[in-house]
Short mmCIF file of C-alpha atoms in Angstrom, two decimals:
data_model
loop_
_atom_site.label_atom_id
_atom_site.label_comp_id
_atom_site.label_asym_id
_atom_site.label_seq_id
_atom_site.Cartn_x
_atom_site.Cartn_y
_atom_site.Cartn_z
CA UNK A 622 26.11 30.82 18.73
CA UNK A 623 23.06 28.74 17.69
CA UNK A 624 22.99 26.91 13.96
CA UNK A 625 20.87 29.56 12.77
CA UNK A 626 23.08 32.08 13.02
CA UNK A 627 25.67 30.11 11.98
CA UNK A 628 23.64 29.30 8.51
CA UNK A 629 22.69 32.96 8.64
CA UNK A 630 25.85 34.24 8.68
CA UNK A 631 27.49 32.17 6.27
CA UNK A 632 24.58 32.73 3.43
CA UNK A 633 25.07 36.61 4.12
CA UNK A 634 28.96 36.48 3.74
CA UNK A 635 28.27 33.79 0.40
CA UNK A 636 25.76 36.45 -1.10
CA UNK A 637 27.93 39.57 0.19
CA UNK A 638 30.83 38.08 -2.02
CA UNK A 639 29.47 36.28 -4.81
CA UNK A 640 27.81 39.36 -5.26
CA UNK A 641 30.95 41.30 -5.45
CA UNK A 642 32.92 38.46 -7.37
CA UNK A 643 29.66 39.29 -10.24
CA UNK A 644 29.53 42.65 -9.93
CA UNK A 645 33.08 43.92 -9.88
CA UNK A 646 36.43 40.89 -10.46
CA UNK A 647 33.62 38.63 -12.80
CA UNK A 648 35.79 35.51 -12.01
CA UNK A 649 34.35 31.82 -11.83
CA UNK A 650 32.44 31.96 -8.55
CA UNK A 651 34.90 29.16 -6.74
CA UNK A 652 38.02 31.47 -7.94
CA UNK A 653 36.15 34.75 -7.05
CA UNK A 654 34.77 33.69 -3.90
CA UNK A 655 38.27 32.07 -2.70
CA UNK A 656 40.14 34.89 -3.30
CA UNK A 657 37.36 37.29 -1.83
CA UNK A 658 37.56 35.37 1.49
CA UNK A 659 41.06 35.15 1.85
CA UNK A 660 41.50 39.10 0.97
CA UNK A 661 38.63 39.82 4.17
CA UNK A 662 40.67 37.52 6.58
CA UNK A 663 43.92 39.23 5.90
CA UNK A 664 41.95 42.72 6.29
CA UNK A 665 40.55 40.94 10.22
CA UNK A 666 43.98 39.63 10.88
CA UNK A 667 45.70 42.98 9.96
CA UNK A 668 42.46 44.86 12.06
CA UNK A 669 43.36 42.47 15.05
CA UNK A 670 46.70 44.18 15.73
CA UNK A 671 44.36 47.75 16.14
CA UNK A 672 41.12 45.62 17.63
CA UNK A 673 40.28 41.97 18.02
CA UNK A 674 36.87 42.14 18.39
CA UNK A 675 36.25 41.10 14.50
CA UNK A 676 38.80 38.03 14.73
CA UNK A 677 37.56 36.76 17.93
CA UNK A 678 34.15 37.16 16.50
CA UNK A 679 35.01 35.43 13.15
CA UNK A 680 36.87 32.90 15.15
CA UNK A 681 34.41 31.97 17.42
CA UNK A 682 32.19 31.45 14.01
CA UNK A 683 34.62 29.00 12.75
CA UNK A 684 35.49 26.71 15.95
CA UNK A 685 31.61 26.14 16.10
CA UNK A 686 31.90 24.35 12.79
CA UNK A 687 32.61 21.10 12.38
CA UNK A 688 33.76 21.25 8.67
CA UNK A 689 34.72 17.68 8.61
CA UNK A 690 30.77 16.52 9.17
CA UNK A 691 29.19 19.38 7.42
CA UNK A 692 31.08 18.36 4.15
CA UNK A 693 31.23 14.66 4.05
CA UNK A 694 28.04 14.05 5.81
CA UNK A 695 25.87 16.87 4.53
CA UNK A 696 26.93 18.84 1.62
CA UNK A 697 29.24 16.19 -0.34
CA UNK A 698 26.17 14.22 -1.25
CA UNK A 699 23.71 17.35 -2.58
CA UNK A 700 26.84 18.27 -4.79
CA UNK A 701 27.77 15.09 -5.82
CA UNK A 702 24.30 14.32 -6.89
CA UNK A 703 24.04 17.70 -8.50
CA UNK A 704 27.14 17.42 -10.36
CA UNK A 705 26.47 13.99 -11.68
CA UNK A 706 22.89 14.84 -12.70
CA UNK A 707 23.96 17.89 -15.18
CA UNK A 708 27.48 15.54 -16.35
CA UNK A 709 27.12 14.46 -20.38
CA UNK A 710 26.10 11.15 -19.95
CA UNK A 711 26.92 10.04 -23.73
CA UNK A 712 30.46 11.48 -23.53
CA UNK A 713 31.04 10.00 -20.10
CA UNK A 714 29.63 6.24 -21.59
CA UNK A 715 31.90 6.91 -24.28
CA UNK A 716 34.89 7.66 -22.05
CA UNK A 717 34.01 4.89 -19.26
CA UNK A 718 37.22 2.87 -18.97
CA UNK A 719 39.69 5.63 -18.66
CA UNK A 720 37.64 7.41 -16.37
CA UNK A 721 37.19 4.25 -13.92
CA UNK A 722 40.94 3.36 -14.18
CA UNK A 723 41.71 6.99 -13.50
CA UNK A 724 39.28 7.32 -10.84
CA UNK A 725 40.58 4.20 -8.99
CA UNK A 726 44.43 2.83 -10.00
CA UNK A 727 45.51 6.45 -11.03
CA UNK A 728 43.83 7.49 -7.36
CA UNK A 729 45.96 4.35 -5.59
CA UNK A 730 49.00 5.00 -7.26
CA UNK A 731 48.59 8.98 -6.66
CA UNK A 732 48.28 7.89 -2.71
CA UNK A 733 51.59 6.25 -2.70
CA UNK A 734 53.65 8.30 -5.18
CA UNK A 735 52.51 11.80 -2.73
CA UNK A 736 53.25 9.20 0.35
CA UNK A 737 56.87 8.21 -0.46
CA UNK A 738 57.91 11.80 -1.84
CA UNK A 739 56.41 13.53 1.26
CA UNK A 740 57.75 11.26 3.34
CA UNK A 741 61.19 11.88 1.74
CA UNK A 742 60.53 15.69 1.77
CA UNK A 743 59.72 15.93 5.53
CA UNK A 744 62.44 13.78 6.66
CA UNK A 745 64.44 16.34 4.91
CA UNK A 746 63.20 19.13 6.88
CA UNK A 747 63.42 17.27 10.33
CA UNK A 748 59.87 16.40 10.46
CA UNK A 749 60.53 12.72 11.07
CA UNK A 750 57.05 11.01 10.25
CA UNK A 751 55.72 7.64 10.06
CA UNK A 752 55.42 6.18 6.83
CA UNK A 753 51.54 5.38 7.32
CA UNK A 754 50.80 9.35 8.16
CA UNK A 755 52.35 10.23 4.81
CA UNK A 756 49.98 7.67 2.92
CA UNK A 757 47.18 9.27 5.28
CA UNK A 758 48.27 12.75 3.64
CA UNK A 759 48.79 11.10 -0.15
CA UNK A 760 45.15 9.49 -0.07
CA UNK A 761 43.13 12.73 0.94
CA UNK A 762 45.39 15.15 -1.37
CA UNK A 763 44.92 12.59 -4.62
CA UNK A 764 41.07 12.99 -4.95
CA UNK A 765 40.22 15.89 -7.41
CA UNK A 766 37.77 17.88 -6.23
CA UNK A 767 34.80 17.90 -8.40
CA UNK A 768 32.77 20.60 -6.57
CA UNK A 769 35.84 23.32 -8.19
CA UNK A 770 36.37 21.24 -11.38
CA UNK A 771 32.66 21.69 -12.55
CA UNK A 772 32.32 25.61 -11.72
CA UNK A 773 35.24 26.37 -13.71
CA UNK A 774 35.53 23.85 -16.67
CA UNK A 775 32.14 25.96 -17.72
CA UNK A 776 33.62 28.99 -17.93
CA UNK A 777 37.07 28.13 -20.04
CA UNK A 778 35.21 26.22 -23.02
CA UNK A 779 36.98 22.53 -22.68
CA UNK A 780 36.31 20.28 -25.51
CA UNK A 781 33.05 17.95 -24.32
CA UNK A 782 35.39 14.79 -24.83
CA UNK A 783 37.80 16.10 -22.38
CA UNK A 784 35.46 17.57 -20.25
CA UNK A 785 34.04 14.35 -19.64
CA UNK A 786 37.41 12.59 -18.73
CA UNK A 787 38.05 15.40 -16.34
CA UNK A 788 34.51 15.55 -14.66
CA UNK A 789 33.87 11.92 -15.01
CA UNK A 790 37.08 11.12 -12.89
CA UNK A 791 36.94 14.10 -10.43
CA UNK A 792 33.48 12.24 -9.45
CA UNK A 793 34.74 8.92 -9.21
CA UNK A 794 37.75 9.32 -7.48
CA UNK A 795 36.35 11.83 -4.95
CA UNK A 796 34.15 8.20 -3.50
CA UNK A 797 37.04 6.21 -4.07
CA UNK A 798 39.65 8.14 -2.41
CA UNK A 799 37.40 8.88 0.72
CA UNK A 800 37.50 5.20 0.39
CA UNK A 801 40.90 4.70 0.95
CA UNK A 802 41.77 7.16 2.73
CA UNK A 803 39.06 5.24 5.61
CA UNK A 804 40.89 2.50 4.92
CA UNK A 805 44.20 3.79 5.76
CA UNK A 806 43.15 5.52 8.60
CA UNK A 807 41.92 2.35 10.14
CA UNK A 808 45.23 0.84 9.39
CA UNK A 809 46.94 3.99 11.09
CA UNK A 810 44.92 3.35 14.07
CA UNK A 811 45.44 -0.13 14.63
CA UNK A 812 48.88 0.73 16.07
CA UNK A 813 50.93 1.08 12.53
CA UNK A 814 48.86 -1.82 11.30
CA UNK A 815 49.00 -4.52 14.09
CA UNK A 816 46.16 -6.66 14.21
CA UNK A 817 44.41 -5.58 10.98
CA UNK A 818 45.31 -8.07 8.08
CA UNK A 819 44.39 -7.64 4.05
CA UNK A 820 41.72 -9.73 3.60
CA UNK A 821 39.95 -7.73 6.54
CA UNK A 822 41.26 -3.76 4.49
CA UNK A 823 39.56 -5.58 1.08
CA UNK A 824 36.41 -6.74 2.80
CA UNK A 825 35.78 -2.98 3.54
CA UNK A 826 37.28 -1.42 0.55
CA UNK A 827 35.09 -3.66 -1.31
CA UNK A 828 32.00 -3.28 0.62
CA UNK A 829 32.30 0.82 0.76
CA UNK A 830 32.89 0.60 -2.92
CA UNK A 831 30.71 -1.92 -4.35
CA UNK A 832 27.94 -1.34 -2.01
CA UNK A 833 27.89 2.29 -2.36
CA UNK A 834 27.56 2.34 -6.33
CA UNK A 835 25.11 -0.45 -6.33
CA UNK A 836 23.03 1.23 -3.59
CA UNK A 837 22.89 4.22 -6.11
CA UNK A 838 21.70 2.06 -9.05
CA UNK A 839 18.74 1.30 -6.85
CA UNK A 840 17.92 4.23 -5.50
CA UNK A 841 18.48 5.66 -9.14
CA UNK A 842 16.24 3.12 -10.68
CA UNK A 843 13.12 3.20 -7.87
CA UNK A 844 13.60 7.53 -8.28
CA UNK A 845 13.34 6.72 -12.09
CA UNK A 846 10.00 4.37 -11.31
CA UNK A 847 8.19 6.84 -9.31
CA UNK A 848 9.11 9.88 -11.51
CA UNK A 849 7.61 7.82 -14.53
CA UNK A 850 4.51 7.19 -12.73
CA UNK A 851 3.33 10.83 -12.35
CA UNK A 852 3.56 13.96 -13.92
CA UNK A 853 3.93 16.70 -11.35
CA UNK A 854 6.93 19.14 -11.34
CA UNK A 855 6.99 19.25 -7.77
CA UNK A 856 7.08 16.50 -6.82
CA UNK A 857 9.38 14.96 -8.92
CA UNK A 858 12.00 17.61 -7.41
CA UNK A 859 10.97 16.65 -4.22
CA UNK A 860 11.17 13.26 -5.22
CA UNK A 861 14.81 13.87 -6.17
CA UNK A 862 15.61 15.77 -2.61
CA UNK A 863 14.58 12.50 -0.87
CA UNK A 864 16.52 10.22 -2.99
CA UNK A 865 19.80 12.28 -1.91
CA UNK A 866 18.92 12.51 1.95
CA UNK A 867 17.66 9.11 2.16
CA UNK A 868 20.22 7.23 0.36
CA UNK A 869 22.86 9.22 2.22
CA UNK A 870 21.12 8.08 5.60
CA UNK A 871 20.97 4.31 4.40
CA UNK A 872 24.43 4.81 3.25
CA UNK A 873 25.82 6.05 6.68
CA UNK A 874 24.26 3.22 8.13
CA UNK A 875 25.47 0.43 6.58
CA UNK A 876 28.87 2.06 6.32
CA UNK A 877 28.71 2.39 2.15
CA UNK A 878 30.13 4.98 0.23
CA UNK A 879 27.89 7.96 0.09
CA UNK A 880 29.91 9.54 -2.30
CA UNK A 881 29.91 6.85 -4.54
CA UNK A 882 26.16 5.86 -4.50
CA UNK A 883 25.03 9.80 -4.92
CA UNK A 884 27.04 10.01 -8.06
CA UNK A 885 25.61 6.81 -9.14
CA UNK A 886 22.28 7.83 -8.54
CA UNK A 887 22.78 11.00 -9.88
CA UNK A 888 24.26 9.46 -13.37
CA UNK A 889 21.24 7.37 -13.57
CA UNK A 890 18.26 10.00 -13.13
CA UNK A 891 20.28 12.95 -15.33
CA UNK A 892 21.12 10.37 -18.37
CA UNK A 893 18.94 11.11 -21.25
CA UNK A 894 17.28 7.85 -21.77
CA UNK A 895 15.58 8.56 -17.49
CA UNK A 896 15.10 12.46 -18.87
CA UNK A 897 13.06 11.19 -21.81
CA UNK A 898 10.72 8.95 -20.79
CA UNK A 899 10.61 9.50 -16.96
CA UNK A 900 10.08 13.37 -17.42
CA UNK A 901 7.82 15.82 -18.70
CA UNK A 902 10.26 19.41 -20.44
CA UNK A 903 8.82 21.04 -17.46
CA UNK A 904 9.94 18.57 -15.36
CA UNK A 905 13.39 18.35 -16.53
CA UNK A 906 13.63 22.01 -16.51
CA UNK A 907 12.56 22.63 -12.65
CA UNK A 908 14.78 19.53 -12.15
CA UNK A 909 17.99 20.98 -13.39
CA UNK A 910 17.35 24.77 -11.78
CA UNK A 911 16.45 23.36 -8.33
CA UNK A 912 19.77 21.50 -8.19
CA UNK A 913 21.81 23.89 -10.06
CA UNK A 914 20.48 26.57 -7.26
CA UNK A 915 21.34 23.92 -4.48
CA UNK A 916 24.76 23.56 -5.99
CA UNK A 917 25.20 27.47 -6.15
CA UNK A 918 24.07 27.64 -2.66
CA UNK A 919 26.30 24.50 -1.04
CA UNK A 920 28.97 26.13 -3.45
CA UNK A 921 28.87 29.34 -2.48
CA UNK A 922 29.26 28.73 1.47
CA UNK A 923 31.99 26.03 1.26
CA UNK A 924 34.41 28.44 -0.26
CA UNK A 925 33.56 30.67 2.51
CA UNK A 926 34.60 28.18 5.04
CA UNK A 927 37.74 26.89 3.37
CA UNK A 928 39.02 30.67 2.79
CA UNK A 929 37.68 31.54 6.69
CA UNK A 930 39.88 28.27 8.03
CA UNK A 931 42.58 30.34 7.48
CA UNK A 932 42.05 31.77 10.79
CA UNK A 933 42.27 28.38 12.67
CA UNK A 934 45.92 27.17 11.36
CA UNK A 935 48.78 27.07 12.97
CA UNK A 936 51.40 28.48 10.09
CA UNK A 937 55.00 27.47 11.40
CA UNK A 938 58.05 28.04 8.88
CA UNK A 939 58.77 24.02 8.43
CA UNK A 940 54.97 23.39 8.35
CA UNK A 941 54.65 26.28 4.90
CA UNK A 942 58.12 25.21 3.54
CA UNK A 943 56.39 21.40 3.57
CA UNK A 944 53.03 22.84 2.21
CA UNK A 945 55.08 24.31 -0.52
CA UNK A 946 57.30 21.92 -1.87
CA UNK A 947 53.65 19.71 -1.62
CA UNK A 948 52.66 21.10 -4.19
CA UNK A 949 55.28 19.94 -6.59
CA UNK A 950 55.30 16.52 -5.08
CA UNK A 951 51.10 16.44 -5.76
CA UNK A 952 51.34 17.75 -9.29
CA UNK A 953 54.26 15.48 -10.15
CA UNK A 954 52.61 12.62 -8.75
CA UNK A 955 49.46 13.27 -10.55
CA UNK A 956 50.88 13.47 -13.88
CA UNK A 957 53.18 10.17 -13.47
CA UNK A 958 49.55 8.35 -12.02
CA UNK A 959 47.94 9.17 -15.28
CA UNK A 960 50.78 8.43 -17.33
CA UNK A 961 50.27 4.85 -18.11
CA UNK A 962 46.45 5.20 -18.30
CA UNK A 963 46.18 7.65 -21.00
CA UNK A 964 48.95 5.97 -22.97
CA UNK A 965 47.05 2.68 -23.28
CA UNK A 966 43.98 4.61 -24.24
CA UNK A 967 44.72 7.39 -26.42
CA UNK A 968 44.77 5.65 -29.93
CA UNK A 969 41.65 3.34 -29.03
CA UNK A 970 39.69 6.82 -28.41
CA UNK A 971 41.43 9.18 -29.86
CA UNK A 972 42.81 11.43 -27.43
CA UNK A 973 43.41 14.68 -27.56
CA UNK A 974 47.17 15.98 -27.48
CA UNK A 975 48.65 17.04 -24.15
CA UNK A 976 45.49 15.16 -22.66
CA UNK A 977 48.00 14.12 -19.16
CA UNK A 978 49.15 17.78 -19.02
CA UNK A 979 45.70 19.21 -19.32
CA UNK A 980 44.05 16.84 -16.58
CA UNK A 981 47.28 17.55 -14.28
CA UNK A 982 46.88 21.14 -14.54
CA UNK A 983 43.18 21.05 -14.51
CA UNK A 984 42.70 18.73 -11.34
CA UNK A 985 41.80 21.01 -8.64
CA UNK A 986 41.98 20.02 -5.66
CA UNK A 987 38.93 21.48 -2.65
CA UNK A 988 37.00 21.37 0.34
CA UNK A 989 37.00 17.61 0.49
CA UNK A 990 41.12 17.30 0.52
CA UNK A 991 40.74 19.88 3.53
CA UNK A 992 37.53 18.47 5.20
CA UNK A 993 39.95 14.85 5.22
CA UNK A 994 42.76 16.90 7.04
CA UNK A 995 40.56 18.30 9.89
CA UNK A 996 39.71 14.39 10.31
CA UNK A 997 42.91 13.55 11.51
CA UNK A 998 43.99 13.09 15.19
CA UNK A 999 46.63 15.14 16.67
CA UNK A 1000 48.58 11.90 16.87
CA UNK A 1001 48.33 11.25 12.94
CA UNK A 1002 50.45 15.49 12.69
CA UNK A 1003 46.81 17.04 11.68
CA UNK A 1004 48.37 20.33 11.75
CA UNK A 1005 51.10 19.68 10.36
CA UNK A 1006 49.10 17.94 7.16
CA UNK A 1007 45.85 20.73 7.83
CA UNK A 1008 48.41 23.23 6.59
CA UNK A 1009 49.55 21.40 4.17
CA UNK A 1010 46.71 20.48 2.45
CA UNK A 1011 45.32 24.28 2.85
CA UNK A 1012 48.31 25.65 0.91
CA UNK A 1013 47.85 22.69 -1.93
CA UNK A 1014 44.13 23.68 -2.08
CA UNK A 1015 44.53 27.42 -2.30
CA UNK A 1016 47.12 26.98 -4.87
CA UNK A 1017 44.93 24.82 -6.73
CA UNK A 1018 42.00 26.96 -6.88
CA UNK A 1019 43.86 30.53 -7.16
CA UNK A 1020 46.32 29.74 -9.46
CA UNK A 1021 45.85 26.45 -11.30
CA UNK A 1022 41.99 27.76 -11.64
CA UNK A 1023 42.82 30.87 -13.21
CA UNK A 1024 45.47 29.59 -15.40
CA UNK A 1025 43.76 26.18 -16.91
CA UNK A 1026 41.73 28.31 -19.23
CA UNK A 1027 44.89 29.64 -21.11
CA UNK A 1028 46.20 26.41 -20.82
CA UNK A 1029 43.30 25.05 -22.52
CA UNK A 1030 43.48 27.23 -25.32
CA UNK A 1031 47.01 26.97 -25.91
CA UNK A 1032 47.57 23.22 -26.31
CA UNK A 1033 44.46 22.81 -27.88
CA UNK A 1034 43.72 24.48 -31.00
#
């Protein structure tokens, strides 16, 4: 099957659902879409035992995709970038410091908190796994997922203030836990950690991180420059477009943090003081509806594919029963890595109450989580942790989604 009826196929099942999610359920479209996709591969799996023509087809759809590069490569940076661009930059300078220490010591201790319990957990089940694997599986299951964050915080009405803590940090630590889960991995490869020493693991953590945010200040500033310099809608989107795609190219190349600089870069061109003197109300406005439509679009299809990977797992009893009690261990270990934070910031800015509980409940986790899993080599248990991390995600979005909302209202009044 050639890309373009890969692409073709995947926009036709995105429209064919979102369509239906509109017309008929009227959820959030990353709840709707999710729970559409799931319900039409249980109707090909349960068509299978009559005719497998369908799941082979759907199947062979599937295998052809390589999730892992589609996501982190390709679409991670147009969302990213999209997210950060429409994200209330006065709220989020207001909130700064609890959103970088949740987006990078709540992120590290998340890694190892999910580590030790899951390492505890599988042992129990007589899944005897190295130590390292488990971190593997704590660092890509700790990252909130801002891609299902944003979609839904719009439709349950969360105070701006606490919007901003929860978007702010679900963009963060999405680049800084891709960061260390690339760091562990490296560790995992270099046979349980022979031969690679800490100052060697900092050098990259540092570079990846540092580099990647200051690579988006620059591309941020020269988009700024050129946008200021004329005054033509067009290009000024187009002007945008490029800024993504190239700084996601120079990124790859000098192994940076893609993540990281496209939410910089993103931050810089969508803050108010860029919007106001850079461009035009015409400008802005074509702006923010070409990359809301791109991150409809990107949206739309990568809900597709996680509910559609469904059909690739391998779902063993000890493997579900793991998945499971996973998602106990990641909620737990979410609340307890926020903890501290929020306590050391709540009377300086006036948090609001049940601000831990809120972000726990509200920190979705996605496609990224998942797109980290298929990364793994069979050596590191990838199925084991695929299914895992497919059970945490679809809990996350079905159920934590659709219940965050009441939450919201309830402990906030």
């Amino acid at each position: 099957m050639d890309y373009f009826t890969i692409i073709t196929t995947l926009v036709l099942m995105a429209a064919a659902f979102g369509y239906i999610n509109v017309r008929f359920l009227k959820l959030p479209n990353t709840i709707g879409l999710m729970l559409i996709t799931l319900v039409f591969t249980l109707v090909v799996l349960a068509l299978a035992t009559v005719d497998k023509t369908l799941l082979l087809a759907e199947r062979e759809l599937i295998t052809q995709i390589d999730f892992e590069t589609v996501l982190l490569d390709v679409m991670l940076s147009f969302m990213l970038f999209a997210g950060a661009l429409h994200t209330n930059f006065e709220q989020l300078k207001i909130q700064r410091w609890p959103v970088l220490v949740f987006a990078t010591v709540g992120t590290l201790v998340s890694t190892f908190l999910i580590g030790a319990l899951v390492f505890g957990v599988l042992y129990v089940l007589g899944l005897n796994i190295d130590f390292i694997y488990c971190l593997l599986f704590g660092a890509l299951i700790s990252p909130t997922d801002p891609i299902a964050v944003l979609g839904i915080l719009k439709k349950v009405g969360v105070p701006k203030d606490l919007e901003a803590k929860i978007v702010g940090e679900s963009l963060f630590n999405d680049g800084v836990g891709v960061v260390v889960f690339l760091t562990i991995y490296q560790v995992a490869q270099a046979s349980g950690g022979d031969g690679v020493n800490a100052l060697g693991i900092l050098e990259l953590f540092g570079r990846e991180v540092l580099g990647g945010v200051l690579l988006g200040l620059l591309l941020g500033y020269g988009t700024y420059r050129l946008m200021k310099s004329i005054d033509d809608y067009d290009i000024e989107v187009i002007i945008t477009l490029a800024a993504v795609m190239t700084g996601t190219v120079i990124a790859q190349k000098l192994h940076l943090s893609a993540p990281l600089a496209m939410v910089t870069t993103g931050l810089v061109v969508g803050n108010d003081t860029v919007r106001g003197s850079a461009m035009s109300e015409i400008t802005e406005n074509y702006v923010d509806k070409f990359w809301e439509l791109v991150d409809i679009l990107l949206n739309t299809i990568l809900f597709v594919l996680i509910g559609m990977e469904m059909l690739v797992l391998e779902f063993r009893w000890d493997y579900v029963a793991a998945g499971l009690i996973a998602i106990l261990v990641a909620l737990v270990s979410r609340f307890l890595s926020l903890y501290v934070p929020i306590n050391a910031f709540e009377k300086r800015l006036d948090f609001r109450p049940k601000t831990n509980m809120i972000m726990t409940w509200g920190g979705l986790r996605g496609g990224i989580s998942i797109a980290l899993a298929l990364s793994l080599t069979h050596s590191m248990h990838r199925e084991l942790f695929l299914v895992m991390t497919y059970i945490i995600v679809v809990f996350s979005i079905l159920i934590q989604g659709l219940t965050v909302g009441g939450l919201v209202k309830k402990l906030i009044k």
